[in-house]
mmCIF file of C-alpha atoms (C1' of nucleotides) in Angstrom:
data_model
loop_
_atom_site.group_PDB
_atom_site.id
_atom_site.type_symbol
_atom_site.label_atom_id
_atom_site.label_comp_id
_atom_site.label_asym_id
_atom_site.label_seq_id
_atom_site.Cartn_x
_atom_site.Cartn_y
_atom_site.Cartn_z
ATOM 1 C CA UNK E 1 -70.266 14.440 -4.961
ATOM 2 C CA UNK E 2 -73.214 14.110 -7.289
ATOM 3 C CA UNK E 3 -76.647 14.946 -6.072
ATOM 4 C CA UNK E 4 -78.641 12.004 -4.842
ATOM 5 C CA UNK E 5 -80.345 10.058 -7.570
ATOM 6 C CA UNK E 6 -77.855 11.150 -10.181
ATOM 7 C CA UNK E 7 -76.288 8.136 -11.785
ATOM 8 C CA UNK E 8 -72.521 8.119 -11.721
ATOM 9 C CA UNK E 9 -70.956 8.538 -15.147
ATOM 10 C CA UNK E 10 -69.159 5.319 -15.936
ATOM 11 C CA UNK E 11 -66.359 5.213 -18.390
ATOM 12 C CA UNK E 12 -66.838 3.201 -21.558
ATOM 13 C CA UNK E 13 -64.674 1.882 -24.314
ATOM 14 C CA UNK E 14 -61.419 0.024 -24.367
ATOM 15 C CA UNK E 15 -59.582 -0.624 -21.150
ATOM 16 C CA UNK E 16 -56.205 0.970 -20.628
ATOM 17 C CA UNK E 17 -53.281 -1.027 -19.210
ATOM 18 C CA UNK E 18 -53.333 0.994 -16.017
ATOM 19 C CA UNK E 19 -57.010 0.222 -15.537
ATOM 20 C CA UNK E 20 -56.248 -3.439 -16.021
ATOM 21 C CA UNK E 21 -53.562 -3.233 -13.359
ATOM 22 C CA UNK E 22 -55.919 -1.584 -10.914
ATOM 23 C CA UNK E 23 -58.668 -4.112 -11.522
ATOM 24 C CA UNK E 24 -56.293 -7.047 -11.349
ATOM 25 C CA UNK E 25 -54.755 -5.847 -8.125
ATOM 26 C CA UNK E 26 -58.164 -5.229 -6.657
ATOM 27 C CA UNK E 27 -59.503 -8.663 -7.521
ATOM 28 C CA UNK E 28 -56.357 -10.363 -6.308
ATOM 29 C CA UNK E 29 -56.704 -8.543 -3.022
ATOM 30 C CA UNK E 30 -60.445 -8.720 -2.475
ATOM 31 C CA UNK E 31 -61.433 -11.644 -4.604
ATOM 32 C CA UNK E 32 -64.026 -11.951 -7.325
ATOM 33 C CA UNK E 33 -67.603 -10.893 -6.897
ATOM 34 C CA UNK E 34 -69.417 -7.818 -5.657
ATOM 35 C CA UNK E 35 -68.508 -6.127 -8.888
ATOM 36 C CA UNK E 36 -70.647 -3.124 -8.287
ATOM 37 C CA UNK E 37 -68.449 -2.297 -5.349
ATOM 38 C CA UNK E 38 -65.266 -2.719 -7.334
ATOM 39 C CA UNK E 39 -65.572 0.564 -9.171
ATOM 40 C CA UNK E 40 -66.195 2.417 -5.955
ATOM 41 C CA UNK E 41 -63.453 0.744 -3.969
ATOM 42 C CA UNK E 42 -60.829 0.647 -6.663
ATOM 43 C CA UNK E 43 -61.485 4.096 -8.025
ATOM 44 C CA UNK E 44 -62.115 2.722 -11.492
ATOM 45 C CA UNK E 45 -64.785 4.684 -13.261
ATOM 46 C CA UNK E 46 -66.208 1.513 -14.722
ATOM 47 C CA UNK E 47 -69.529 -0.105 -13.980
ATOM 48 C CA UNK E 48 -69.590 -3.461 -12.245
ATOM 49 C CA UNK E 49 -70.610 -5.235 -15.382
ATOM 50 C CA UNK E 50 -67.690 -3.845 -17.270
ATOM 51 C CA UNK E 51 -65.252 -4.820 -14.515
ATOM 52 C CA UNK E 52 -66.637 -8.304 -14.350
ATOM 53 C CA UNK E 53 -66.456 -8.749 -18.102
ATOM 54 C CA UNK E 54 -62.939 -7.427 -18.290
ATOM 55 C CA UNK E 55 -61.784 -9.756 -15.552
ATOM 56 C CA UNK E 56 -63.581 -12.746 -16.934
ATOM 57 C CA UNK E 57 -62.552 -12.288 -20.546
ATOM 58 C CA UNK E 58 -59.103 -10.867 -20.224
ATOM 59 C CA UNK E 59 -57.484 -10.571 -16.821
ATOM 60 C CA UNK E 60 -58.424 -13.856 -15.209
ATOM 61 C CA UNK E 61 -55.493 -16.259 -14.796
ATOM 62 C CA UNK E 62 -55.100 -19.065 -17.339
ATOM 63 C CA UNK E 63 -56.835 -17.178 -20.101
ATOM 64 C CA UNK E 64 -55.579 -18.385 -23.442
ATOM 65 C CA UNK E 65 -54.815 -15.804 -26.065
ATOM 66 C CA UNK E 66 -54.312 -16.321 -29.744
ATOM 67 C CA UNK E 67 -55.937 -18.508 -32.305
ATOM 68 C CA UNK E 68 -57.865 -21.642 -31.625
ATOM 69 C CA UNK E 69 -56.160 -24.963 -32.113
ATOM 70 C CA UNK E 70 -57.684 -27.555 -34.403
ATOM 71 C CA UNK E 71 -58.653 -29.510 -31.310
ATOM 72 C CA UNK E 72 -60.458 -26.532 -29.825
ATOM 73 C CA UNK E 73 -62.217 -25.803 -33.085
ATOM 74 C CA UNK E 74 -63.424 -29.374 -33.319
ATOM 75 C CA UNK E 75 -64.665 -29.210 -29.776
ATOM 76 C CA UNK E 76 -66.573 -26.015 -30.491
ATOM 77 C CA UNK E 77 -68.197 -27.538 -33.543
ATOM 78 C CA UNK E 78 -69.191 -30.642 -31.692
ATOM 79 C CA UNK E 79 -70.439 -28.835 -28.629
ATOM 80 C CA UNK E 80 -72.355 -26.344 -30.731
ATOM 81 C CA UNK E 81 -74.027 -29.219 -32.456
ATOM 82 C CA UNK E 82 -75.047 -30.547 -29.095
ATOM 83 C CA UNK E 83 -75.908 -27.361 -27.285
ATOM 84 C CA UNK E 84 -76.570 -24.661 -29.835
ATOM 85 C CA UNK E 85 -75.612 -21.114 -28.906
ATOM 86 C CA UNK E 86 -74.920 -21.972 -25.289
ATOM 87 C CA UNK E 87 -71.588 -20.207 -25.401
ATOM 88 C CA UNK E 88 -70.925 -20.268 -21.705
ATOM 89 C CA UNK E 89 -71.508 -24.000 -21.568
ATOM 90 C CA UNK E 90 -69.302 -24.612 -24.572
ATOM 91 C CA UNK E 91 -66.568 -22.389 -23.194
ATOM 92 C CA UNK E 92 -66.766 -24.235 -19.929
ATOM 93 C CA UNK E 93 -65.476 -27.299 -21.672
ATOM 94 C CA UNK E 94 -62.597 -25.563 -23.377
ATOM 95 C CA UNK E 95 -59.979 -24.617 -20.782
ATOM 96 C CA UNK E 96 -58.737 -21.066 -21.027
ATOM 97 C CA UNK E 97 -61.432 -19.893 -23.411
ATOM 98 C CA UNK E 98 -64.285 -17.588 -22.541
ATOM 99 C CA UNK E 99 -67.814 -17.561 -23.823
ATOM 100 C CA UNK E 100 -66.959 -14.381 -25.679
ATOM 101 C CA UNK E 101 -64.007 -16.090 -27.345
ATOM 102 C CA UNK E 102 -66.100 -19.018 -28.404
ATOM 103 C CA UNK E 103 -68.933 -16.846 -29.618
ATOM 104 C CA UNK E 104 -66.624 -14.608 -31.605
ATOM 105 C CA UNK E 105 -64.795 -17.567 -33.057
ATOM 106 C CA UNK E 106 -68.001 -19.233 -34.084
ATOM 107 C CA UNK E 107 -69.408 -16.087 -35.654
ATOM 108 C CA UNK E 108 -66.245 -15.220 -37.537
ATOM 109 C CA UNK E 109 -64.731 -18.590 -38.409
ATOM 110 C CA UNK E 110 -67.339 -21.265 -38.258
ATOM 111 C CA UNK E 111 -70.717 -19.694 -38.841
ATOM 112 C CA UNK E 112 -71.510 -18.905 -42.478
ATOM 113 C CA UNK E 113 -68.024 -19.652 -43.652
ATOM 114 C CA UNK E 114 -67.694 -17.336 -46.542
ATOM 115 C CA UNK E 115 -65.439 -18.144 -49.480
ATOM 116 C CA UNK E 116 -64.667 -14.459 -49.847
ATOM 117 C CA UNK E 117 -62.682 -14.135 -46.657
ATOM 118 C CA UNK E 118 -59.849 -11.759 -47.236
ATOM 119 C CA UNK E 119 -57.506 -11.943 -44.289
ATOM 120 C CA UNK E 120 -55.502 -14.839 -45.658
ATOM 121 C CA UNK E 121 -52.581 -13.854 -47.778
ATOM 122 C CA UNK E 122 -52.667 -16.853 -50.034
ATOM 123 C CA UNK E 123 -56.073 -17.662 -51.359
ATOM 124 C CA UNK E 124 -55.057 -21.051 -52.628
ATOM 125 C CA UNK E 125 -54.053 -22.062 -49.157
ATOM 126 C CA UNK E 126 -57.429 -20.962 -47.914
ATOM 127 C CA UNK E 127 -59.274 -22.854 -50.608
ATOM 128 C CA UNK E 128 -57.221 -25.914 -49.978
ATOM 129 C CA UNK E 129 -57.964 -25.796 -46.295
ATOM 130 C CA UNK E 130 -61.648 -25.297 -46.863
ATOM 131 C CA UNK E 131 -61.742 -28.072 -49.371
ATOM 132 C CA UNK E 132 -59.934 -30.344 -46.985
ATOM 133 C CA UNK E 133 -62.464 -29.569 -44.308
ATOM 134 C CA UNK E 134 -65.295 -30.235 -46.681
ATOM 135 C CA UNK E 135 -63.735 -33.529 -47.613
ATOM 136 C CA UNK E 136 -63.429 -34.427 -43.988
ATOM 137 C CA UNK E 137 -67.022 -33.508 -43.530
ATOM 138 C CA UNK E 138 -68.045 -35.638 -46.463
ATOM 139 C CA UNK E 139 -66.110 -38.530 -45.087
ATOM 140 C CA UNK E 140 -67.822 -38.085 -41.785
ATOM 141 C CA UNK E 141 -71.238 -38.107 -43.272
ATOM 142 C CA UNK E 142 -70.853 -40.985 -45.623
ATOM 143 C CA UNK E 143 -71.544 -44.492 -44.450
ATOM 144 C CA UNK E 144 -68.429 -46.436 -43.677
ATOM 145 C CA UNK E 145 -67.891 -49.756 -45.336
ATOM 146 C CA UNK E 146 -67.163 -51.409 -42.050
ATOM 147 C CA UNK E 147 -69.276 -52.602 -39.182
ATOM 148 C CA UNK E 148 -70.765 -49.958 -36.951
ATOM 149 C CA UNK E 149 -68.075 -48.328 -34.924
ATOM 150 C CA UNK E 150 -67.804 -48.751 -31.214
ATOM 151 C CA UNK E 151 -69.036 -45.181 -30.900
ATOM 152 C CA UNK E 152 -72.333 -45.825 -32.592
ATOM 153 C CA UNK E 153 -75.444 -45.872 -30.477
ATOM 154 C CA UNK E 154 -77.191 -49.183 -30.480
ATOM 155 C CA UNK E 155 -80.855 -48.562 -31.069
ATOM 156 C CA UNK E 156 -82.193 -52.057 -31.328
ATOM 157 C CA UNK E 157 -85.226 -52.990 -33.300
ATOM 158 C CA UNK E 158 -86.802 -51.143 -36.202
ATOM 159 C CA UNK E 159 -89.568 -49.964 -33.888
ATOM 160 C CA UNK E 160 -87.060 -48.459 -31.497
ATOM 161 C CA UNK E 161 -85.334 -46.822 -34.406
ATOM 162 C CA UNK E 162 -88.563 -45.217 -35.568
ATOM 163 C CA UNK E 163 -89.130 -44.004 -32.042
ATOM 164 C CA UNK E 164 -85.712 -42.389 -32.017
ATOM 165 C CA UNK E 165 -86.368 -40.689 -35.318
ATOM 166 C CA UNK E 166 -89.553 -38.997 -34.193
ATOM 167 C CA UNK E 167 -89.089 -35.220 -34.014
ATOM 168 C CA UNK E 168 -91.246 -34.968 -30.938
ATOM 169 C CA UNK E 169 -88.694 -37.060 -29.116
ATOM 170 C CA UNK E 170 -85.990 -34.530 -29.729
ATOM 171 C CA UNK E 171 -84.022 -34.028 -26.567
ATOM 172 C CA UNK E 172 -85.340 -37.206 -25.042
ATOM 173 C CA UNK E 173 -82.951 -39.551 -26.692
ATOM 174 C CA UNK E 174 -84.651 -39.309 -30.042
ATOM 175 C CA UNK E 175 -84.749 -37.126 -33.129
ATOM 176 C CA UNK E 176 -81.892 -38.443 -35.207
ATOM 177 C CA UNK E 177 -79.941 -35.568 -36.665
ATOM 178 C CA UNK E 178 -79.918 -35.101 -40.383
ATOM 179 C CA UNK E 179 -76.235 -35.766 -40.694
ATOM 180 C CA UNK E 180 -76.314 -38.972 -38.741
ATOM 181 C CA UNK E 181 -76.848 -42.178 -40.617
ATOM 182 C CA UNK E 182 -78.294 -45.498 -39.736
ATOM 183 C CA UNK E 183 -76.743 -48.883 -40.129
ATOM 184 C CA UNK E 184 -77.985 -52.349 -39.479
ATOM 185 C CA UNK E 185 -75.808 -55.026 -38.017
ATOM 186 C CA UNK E 186 -76.325 -58.061 -40.200
ATOM 187 C CA UNK E 187 -75.581 -60.442 -37.377
ATOM 188 C CA UNK E 188 -77.611 -59.014 -34.531
ATOM 189 C CA UNK E 189 -80.164 -57.372 -36.843
ATOM 190 C CA UNK E 190 -80.017 -54.363 -34.565
ATOM 191 C CA UNK E 191 -79.928 -50.812 -35.843
ATOM 192 C CA UNK E 192 -77.237 -48.284 -35.000
ATOM 193 C CA UNK E 193 -77.229 -44.532 -35.267
ATOM 194 C CA UNK E 194 -73.932 -43.040 -36.179
ATOM 195 C CA UNK E 195 -73.367 -39.339 -36.003
ATOM 196 C CA UNK E 196 -70.318 -37.356 -37.144
ATOM 197 C CA UNK E 197 -69.676 -36.287 -33.618
ATOM 198 C CA UNK E 198 -69.216 -39.858 -32.502
ATOM 199 C CA UNK E 199 -66.855 -41.079 -35.102
ATOM 200 C CA UNK E 200 -63.306 -42.124 -34.944
ATOM 201 C CA UNK E 201 -62.512 -40.790 -38.340
ATOM 202 C CA UNK E 202 -59.189 -42.274 -39.260
ATOM 203 C CA UNK E 203 -57.227 -39.737 -37.326
ATOM 204 C CA UNK E 204 -58.474 -36.790 -39.346
ATOM 205 C CA UNK E 205 -60.296 -33.854 -37.859
ATOM 206 C CA UNK E 206 -62.569 -35.722 -35.539
ATOM 207 C CA UNK E 207 -60.425 -38.037 -33.490
ATOM 208 C CA UNK E 208 -62.039 -39.290 -30.360
ATOM 209 C CA UNK E 209 -59.977 -42.327 -29.557
ATOM 210 C CA UNK E 210 -58.898 -40.880 -26.258
ATOM 211 C CA UNK E 211 -62.149 -39.052 -25.763
ATOM 212 C CA UNK E 212 -65.060 -41.358 -26.294
ATOM 213 C CA UNK E 213 -68.434 -39.854 -26.960
ATOM 214 C CA UNK E 214 -69.744 -40.609 -23.505
ATOM 215 C CA UNK E 215 -66.741 -38.901 -22.059
ATOM 216 C CA UNK E 216 -68.047 -35.492 -22.945
ATOM 217 C CA UNK E 217 -71.646 -36.520 -23.037
ATOM 218 C CA UNK E 218 -71.419 -36.303 -19.305
ATOM 219 C CA UNK E 219 -74.233 -35.968 -16.883
ATOM 220 C CA UNK E 220 -74.167 -32.220 -17.018
ATOM 221 C CA UNK E 221 -74.393 -32.042 -20.759
ATOM 222 C CA UNK E 222 -76.926 -34.815 -20.684
ATOM 223 C CA UNK E 223 -79.028 -32.752 -18.330
ATOM 224 C CA UNK E 224 -78.595 -29.653 -20.431
ATOM 225 C CA UNK E 225 -79.561 -31.565 -23.537
ATOM 226 C CA UNK E 226 -83.004 -32.230 -22.168
ATOM 227 C CA UNK E 227 -84.257 -28.837 -23.144
ATOM 228 C CA UNK E 228 -82.089 -27.754 -25.998
ATOM 229 C CA UNK E 229 -83.797 -27.009 -29.215
ATOM 230 C CA UNK E 230 -80.888 -27.757 -31.489
ATOM 231 C CA UNK E 231 -80.813 -30.023 -34.482
ATOM 232 C CA UNK E 232 -79.736 -33.145 -32.663
ATOM 233 C "C1'" DA Z 1 -49.538 6.152 -50.577
ATOM 234 C "C1'" DA Z 2 -54.214 6.559 -49.681
ATOM 235 C "C1'" DG Z 3 -58.754 5.087 -49.445
ATOM 236 C "C1'" DC Z 4 -61.963 1.342 -49.223
ATOM 237 C "C1'" DT Z 5 -63.717 -2.969 -47.540
ATOM 238 C "C1'" DG Z 6 -64.175 -6.923 -44.856
ATOM 239 C "C1'" DA Z 7 -62.538 -9.591 -40.750
ATOM 240 C "C1'" DT Z 8 -61.711 -9.708 -36.051
ATOM 241 C "C1'" DC Z 9 -62.446 -9.044 -31.318
ATOM 242 C "C1'" DA Z 10 -63.307 -6.252 -27.144
ATOM 243 C "C1'" DA Z 11 -66.931 -4.253 -25.025
ATOM 244 C "C1'" DC Z 12 -71.723 -2.837 -24.442
ATOM 245 C "C1'" DC Z 13 -76.680 -3.700 -24.010
ATOM 246 C "C1'" DG Z 14 -80.834 -5.868 -22.734
ATOM 247 C "C1'" DC Z 15 -82.902 -9.575 -20.665
ATOM 248 C "C1'" DA Z 16 -83.302 -13.569 -17.465
ATOM 249 C "C1'" DT Z 17 -82.521 -15.541 -13.166
ATOM 250 C "C1'" DG Z 18 -81.700 -16.035 -8.401
ATOM 251 C "C1'" DA Z 19 -80.721 -14.262 -3.808
ATOM 252 C "C1'" DA Z 20 -81.673 -11.107 -0.216
ATOM 253 C "C1'" DG Z 21 -84.526 -8.044 2.244
ATOM 254 C "C1'" DA J 1 -95.565 -12.363 -2.262
ATOM 255 C "C1'" DC J 2 -93.217 -8.584 -3.883
ATOM 256 C "C1'" DT J 3 -89.287 -5.584 -4.877
ATOM 257 C "C1'" DT J 4 -84.581 -4.661 -5.495
ATOM 258 C "C1'" DC J 5 -80.074 -5.756 -6.614
ATOM 259 C "C1'" DA J 6 -76.239 -8.526 -8.391
ATOM 260 C "C1'" DT J 7 -74.786 -11.594 -11.624
ATOM 261 C "C1'" DG J 8 -74.623 -14.210 -15.876
ATOM 262 C "C1'" DC J 9 -75.696 -14.930 -20.607
ATOM 263 C "C1'" DG J 10 -76.387 -14.232 -25.581
ATOM 264 C "C1'" DG J 11 -76.855 -10.845 -29.186
ATOM 265 C "C1'" DT J 12 -75.050 -6.875 -31.143
ATOM 266 C "C1'" DT J 13 -72.081 -2.975 -32.008
ATOM 267 C "C1'" DG J 14 -68.089 -0.378 -33.003
ATOM 268 C "C1'" DA J 15 -63.065 0.334 -33.192
ATOM 269 C "C1'" DT J 16 -59.127 -1.413 -35.155
ATOM 270 C "C1'" DC J 17 -56.440 -3.938 -38.313
ATOM 271 C "C1'" DA J 18 -55.085 -6.134 -42.647
ATOM 272 C "C1'" DG J 19 -55.565 -6.873 -47.420
ATOM 273 C "C1'" DC J 20 -56.921 -5.115 -51.778
ATOM 274 C "C1'" DT J 21 -57.433 -1.697 -55.458
#
DNA sequence: AAGCTGATCAACCGCATGAAG
DNA sequence: ACTTCATGCGGTTGATCAGCT
């Protein structure tokens, strides 16, 4: 036994399969929580933080492995637009994915997409995919030739529109994002704000027919949005 | 075949927050 | 009210892998 005051030496680095088994068995027996006690009780020479992280990111049931689906990627993009780097919140809305997964995916796939990525075998395929995504993006951000979609936010009068556009109203139902655009209904003379994240985009990347904007703009996200400093 | 380089992802670190004493 | 401890979160690091030269 170490002398009193001496910090126990915790093991670091990658987890071995046998360690995973021990941790899994321990959590299944004793339940989650009290992580600092886990290392002592289970005999794992890992700190509580490490045990918690390993369980949460890898051993927990229903964890999804493998690449993100297009649907998940879209969700991440949309949620990041809403919430910024609130990885835990974003992950909470993507079943089976952890905050670490989402963060890593964003940093490697979505953030600063670099044309010089090398992992792909066929560059042309990569370019084509990127171009397709850009096209989708362009389509999203260009005004449609139809009436405002059902997903557009009705703003009302020009005065109300100006109010919404004020930066100081960001997070309070205002501050129109740069990639949203504004339309005016010729009949009602009301203004509408349309944002890429709201659009039913002809069944391309952003399809929300079965997931209307307000569906994920739920009360929780709404509450969270009050203080976020993103670009919405 | 070997070395180099960039991408990926698991894990660590520091800080913030909240509960308990 | 203050301190301590546990937990959670986001940023960062480092090991490993895959593609390229």
